[in-house]
Short mmCIF file of C-alpha atoms in Angstrom, two decimals:
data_model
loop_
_atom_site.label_atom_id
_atom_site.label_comp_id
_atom_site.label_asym_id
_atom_site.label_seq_id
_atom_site.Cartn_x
_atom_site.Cartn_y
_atom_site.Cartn_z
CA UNK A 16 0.00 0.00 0.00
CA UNK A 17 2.87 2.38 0.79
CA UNK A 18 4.59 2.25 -2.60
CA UNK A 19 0.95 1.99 -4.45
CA UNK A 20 -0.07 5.61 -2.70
CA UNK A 21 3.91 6.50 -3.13
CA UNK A 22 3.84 7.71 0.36
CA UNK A 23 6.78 9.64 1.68
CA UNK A 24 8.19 8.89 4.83
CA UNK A 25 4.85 7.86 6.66
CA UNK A 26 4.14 6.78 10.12
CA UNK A 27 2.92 3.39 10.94
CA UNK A 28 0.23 3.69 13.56
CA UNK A 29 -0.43 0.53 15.47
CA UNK A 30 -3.46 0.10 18.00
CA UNK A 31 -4.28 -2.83 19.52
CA UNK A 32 -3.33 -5.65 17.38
CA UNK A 33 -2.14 -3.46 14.91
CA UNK A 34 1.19 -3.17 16.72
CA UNK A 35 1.93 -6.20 15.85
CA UNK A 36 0.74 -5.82 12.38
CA UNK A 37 3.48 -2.35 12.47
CA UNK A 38 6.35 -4.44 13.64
CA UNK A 39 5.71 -7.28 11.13
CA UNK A 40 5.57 -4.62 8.56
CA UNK A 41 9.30 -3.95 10.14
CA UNK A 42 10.40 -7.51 10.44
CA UNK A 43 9.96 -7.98 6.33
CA UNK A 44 10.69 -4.39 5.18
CA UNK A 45 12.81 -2.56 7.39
CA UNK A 46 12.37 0.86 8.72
CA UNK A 47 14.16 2.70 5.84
CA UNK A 48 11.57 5.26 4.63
CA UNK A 49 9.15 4.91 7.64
CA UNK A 50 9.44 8.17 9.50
CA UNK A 51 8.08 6.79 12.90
CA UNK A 52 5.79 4.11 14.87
CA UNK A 53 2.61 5.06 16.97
CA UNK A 54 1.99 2.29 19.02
CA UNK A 55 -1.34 2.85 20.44
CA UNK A 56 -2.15 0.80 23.48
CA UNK A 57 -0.26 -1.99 20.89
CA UNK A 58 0.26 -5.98 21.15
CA UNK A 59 3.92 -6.40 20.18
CA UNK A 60 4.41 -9.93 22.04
CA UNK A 61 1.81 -12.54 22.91
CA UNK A 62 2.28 -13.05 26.80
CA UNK A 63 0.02 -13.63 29.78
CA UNK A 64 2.15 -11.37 31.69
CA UNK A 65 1.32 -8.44 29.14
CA UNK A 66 -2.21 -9.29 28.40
CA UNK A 67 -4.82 -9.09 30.78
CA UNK A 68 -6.75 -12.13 31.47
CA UNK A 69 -9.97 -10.80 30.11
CA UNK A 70 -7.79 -10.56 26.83
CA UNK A 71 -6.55 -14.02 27.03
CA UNK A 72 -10.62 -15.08 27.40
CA UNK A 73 -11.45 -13.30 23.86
CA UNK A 74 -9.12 -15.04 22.46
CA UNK A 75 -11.27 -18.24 23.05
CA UNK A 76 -14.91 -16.41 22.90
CA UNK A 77 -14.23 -14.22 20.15
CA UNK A 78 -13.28 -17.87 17.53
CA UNK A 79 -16.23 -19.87 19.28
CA UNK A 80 -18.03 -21.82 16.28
CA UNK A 81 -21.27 -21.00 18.49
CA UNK A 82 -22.47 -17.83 16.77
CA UNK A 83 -24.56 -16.42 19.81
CA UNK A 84 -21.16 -16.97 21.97
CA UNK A 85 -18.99 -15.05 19.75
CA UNK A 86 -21.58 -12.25 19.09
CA UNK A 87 -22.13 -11.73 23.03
CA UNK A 88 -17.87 -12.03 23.16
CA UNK A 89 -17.49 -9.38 20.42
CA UNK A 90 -19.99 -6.94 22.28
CA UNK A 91 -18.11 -7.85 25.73
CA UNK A 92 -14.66 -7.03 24.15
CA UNK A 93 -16.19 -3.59 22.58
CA UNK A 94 -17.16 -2.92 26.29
CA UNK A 95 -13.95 -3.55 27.24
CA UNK A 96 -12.07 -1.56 25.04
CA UNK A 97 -13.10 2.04 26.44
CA UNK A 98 -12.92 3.55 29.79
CA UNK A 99 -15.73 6.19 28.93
CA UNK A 100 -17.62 3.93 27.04
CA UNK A 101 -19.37 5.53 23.71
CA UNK A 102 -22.69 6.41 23.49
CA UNK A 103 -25.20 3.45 22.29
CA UNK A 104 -25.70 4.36 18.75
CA UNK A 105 -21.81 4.30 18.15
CA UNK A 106 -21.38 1.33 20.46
CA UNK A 107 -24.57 -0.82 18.07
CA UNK A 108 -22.28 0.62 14.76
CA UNK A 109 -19.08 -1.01 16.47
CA UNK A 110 -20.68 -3.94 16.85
CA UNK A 111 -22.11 -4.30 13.78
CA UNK A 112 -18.59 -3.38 11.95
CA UNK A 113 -16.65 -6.10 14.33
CA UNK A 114 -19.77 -8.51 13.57
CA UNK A 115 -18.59 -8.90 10.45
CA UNK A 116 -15.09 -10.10 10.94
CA UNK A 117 -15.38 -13.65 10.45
CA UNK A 118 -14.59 -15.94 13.24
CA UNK A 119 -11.34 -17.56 10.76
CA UNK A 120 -9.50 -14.09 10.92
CA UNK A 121 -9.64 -13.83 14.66
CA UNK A 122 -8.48 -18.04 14.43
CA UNK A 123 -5.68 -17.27 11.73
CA UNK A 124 -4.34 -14.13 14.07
CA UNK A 125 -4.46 -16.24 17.51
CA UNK A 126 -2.47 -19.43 15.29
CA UNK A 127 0.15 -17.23 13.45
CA UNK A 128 1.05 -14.54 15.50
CA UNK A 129 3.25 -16.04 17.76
CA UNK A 130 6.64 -14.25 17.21
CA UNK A 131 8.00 -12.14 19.35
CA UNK A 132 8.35 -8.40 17.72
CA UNK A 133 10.31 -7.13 21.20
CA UNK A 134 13.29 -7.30 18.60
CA UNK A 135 12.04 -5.77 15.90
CA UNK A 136 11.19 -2.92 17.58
CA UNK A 137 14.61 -2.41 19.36
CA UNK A 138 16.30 -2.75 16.39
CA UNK A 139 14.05 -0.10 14.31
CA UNK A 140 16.30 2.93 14.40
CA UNK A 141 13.54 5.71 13.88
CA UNK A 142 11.50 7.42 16.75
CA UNK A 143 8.42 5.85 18.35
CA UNK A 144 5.35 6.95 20.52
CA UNK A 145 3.90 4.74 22.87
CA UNK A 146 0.13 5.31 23.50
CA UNK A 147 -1.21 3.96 25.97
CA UNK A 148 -4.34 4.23 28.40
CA UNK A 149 -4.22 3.64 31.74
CA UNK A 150 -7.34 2.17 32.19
CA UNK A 151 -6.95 -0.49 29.50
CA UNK A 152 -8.36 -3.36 30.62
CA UNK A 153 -6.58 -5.63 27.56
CA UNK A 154 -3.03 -4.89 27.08
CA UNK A 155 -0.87 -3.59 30.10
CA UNK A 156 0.91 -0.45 30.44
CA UNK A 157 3.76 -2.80 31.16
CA UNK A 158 3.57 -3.76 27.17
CA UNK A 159 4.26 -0.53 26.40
CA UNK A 160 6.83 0.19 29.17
CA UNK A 161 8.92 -3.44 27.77
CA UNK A 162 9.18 -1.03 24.12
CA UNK A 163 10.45 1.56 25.87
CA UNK A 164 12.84 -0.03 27.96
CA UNK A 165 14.50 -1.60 24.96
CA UNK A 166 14.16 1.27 21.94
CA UNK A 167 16.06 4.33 23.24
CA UNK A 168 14.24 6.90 20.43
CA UNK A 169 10.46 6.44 21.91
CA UNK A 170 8.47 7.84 24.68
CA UNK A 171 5.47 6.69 26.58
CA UNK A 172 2.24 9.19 26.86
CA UNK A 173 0.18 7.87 29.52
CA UNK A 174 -3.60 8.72 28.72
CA UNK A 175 -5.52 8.76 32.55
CA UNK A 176 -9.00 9.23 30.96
CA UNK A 177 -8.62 6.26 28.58
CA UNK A 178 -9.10 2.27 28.28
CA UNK A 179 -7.93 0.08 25.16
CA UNK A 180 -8.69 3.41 22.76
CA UNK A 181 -7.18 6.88 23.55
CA UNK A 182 -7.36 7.82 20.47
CA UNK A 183 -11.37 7.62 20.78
CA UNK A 184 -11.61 8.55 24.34
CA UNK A 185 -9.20 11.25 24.24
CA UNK A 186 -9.10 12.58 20.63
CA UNK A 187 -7.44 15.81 20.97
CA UNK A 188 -5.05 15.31 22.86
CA UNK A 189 -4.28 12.18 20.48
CA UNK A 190 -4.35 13.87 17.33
CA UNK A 191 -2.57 16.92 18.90
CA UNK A 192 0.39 13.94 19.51
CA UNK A 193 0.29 12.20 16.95
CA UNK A 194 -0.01 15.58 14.57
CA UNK A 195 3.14 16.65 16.82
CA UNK A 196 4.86 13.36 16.27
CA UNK A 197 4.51 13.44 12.38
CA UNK A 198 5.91 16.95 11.99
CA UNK A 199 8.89 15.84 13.98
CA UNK A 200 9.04 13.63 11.52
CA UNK A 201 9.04 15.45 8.68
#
């Protein structure tokens, strides 16, 4: 996608799972043209210690061949993904958006991602900005704080008013970051 839109220099942004979708993006191409890594509230190693155990339970609700189990799982997880949760009609449109994820990608994902990105990350020389709420009841702060401790270029922003998604519970302040982040970039 990067060379099809001949992006510049962009920023891989990473939430949730999507971190470690950003550092296997690293792992096969390098960090040559990527100006920097947002890794929002991100999964960069699968580990109980670093997961929550209400994470570790979706992993097995949200790929249940029983239809009404993984439908009440997805709507569970949504919960879970917000300190101030959203207000119904946006909450019903999540759930209808995650609905439609079929129960193989969520099986694939648990089955292949495995790898540990911890050195991926320390290796990519560019900057990165760790995201994370404080609330989050799916990843642990300490997930982010393991990224930090090993990449010297990053720093942590701690969001107090947010779960799993700053960047929804806190959106100016996120895109006042991650705008400030980019430039630096630049």
């Amino acid at each position: 996608m990067i060379d099809a839109t001949r992006l510049r220099n962009p920023v891989l942004v990473g939430w949730s799972l999507g971190g470690y979708v950003a550092g296997a993006y690293l792992r096969r191409h390098g960090g040559s043209g990527i100006a920097g890594v947002n890794l929002v509230d991100a999964v960069t190693k699968l580990s109980p210690d670093l997961l929550t155990e209400e994470a570790g339970a979706f992993t097995r609700t949200t790929t249940s061949h029983d239809l009404a189990e993984r439908t009440a799982a997805t709507a569970d997880f949504l919960a879970a993904c917000f300190h101030q949760l959203p207000a119904p009609s946006e909450m019903q449109r999540m759930l209808v958006v995650n609905g439609m994820t079929s129960r193989a990608v969520n099986e694939g994902f648990v089955r292949t991602a495995t790898i540990d990105l911890e050195p991926v990350f320390a290796a990519y020389a560019g900057p990165i900005l760790l995201t994370h709420g404080v609330h989050d009841r799916l990843v642990r702060v300490a997930m982010s704080e393991r990224i930090k401790a090993i990449h010297k270029n990053s720093r942590l922003s701690l969001y107090d008013n947010s779960g799993h998604s700053p960047f929804y519970e806190e959106p100016a302040r996120y895109g006042q970051e991650l705008a400030a982040f980019v430039k630096a970039g630049d």
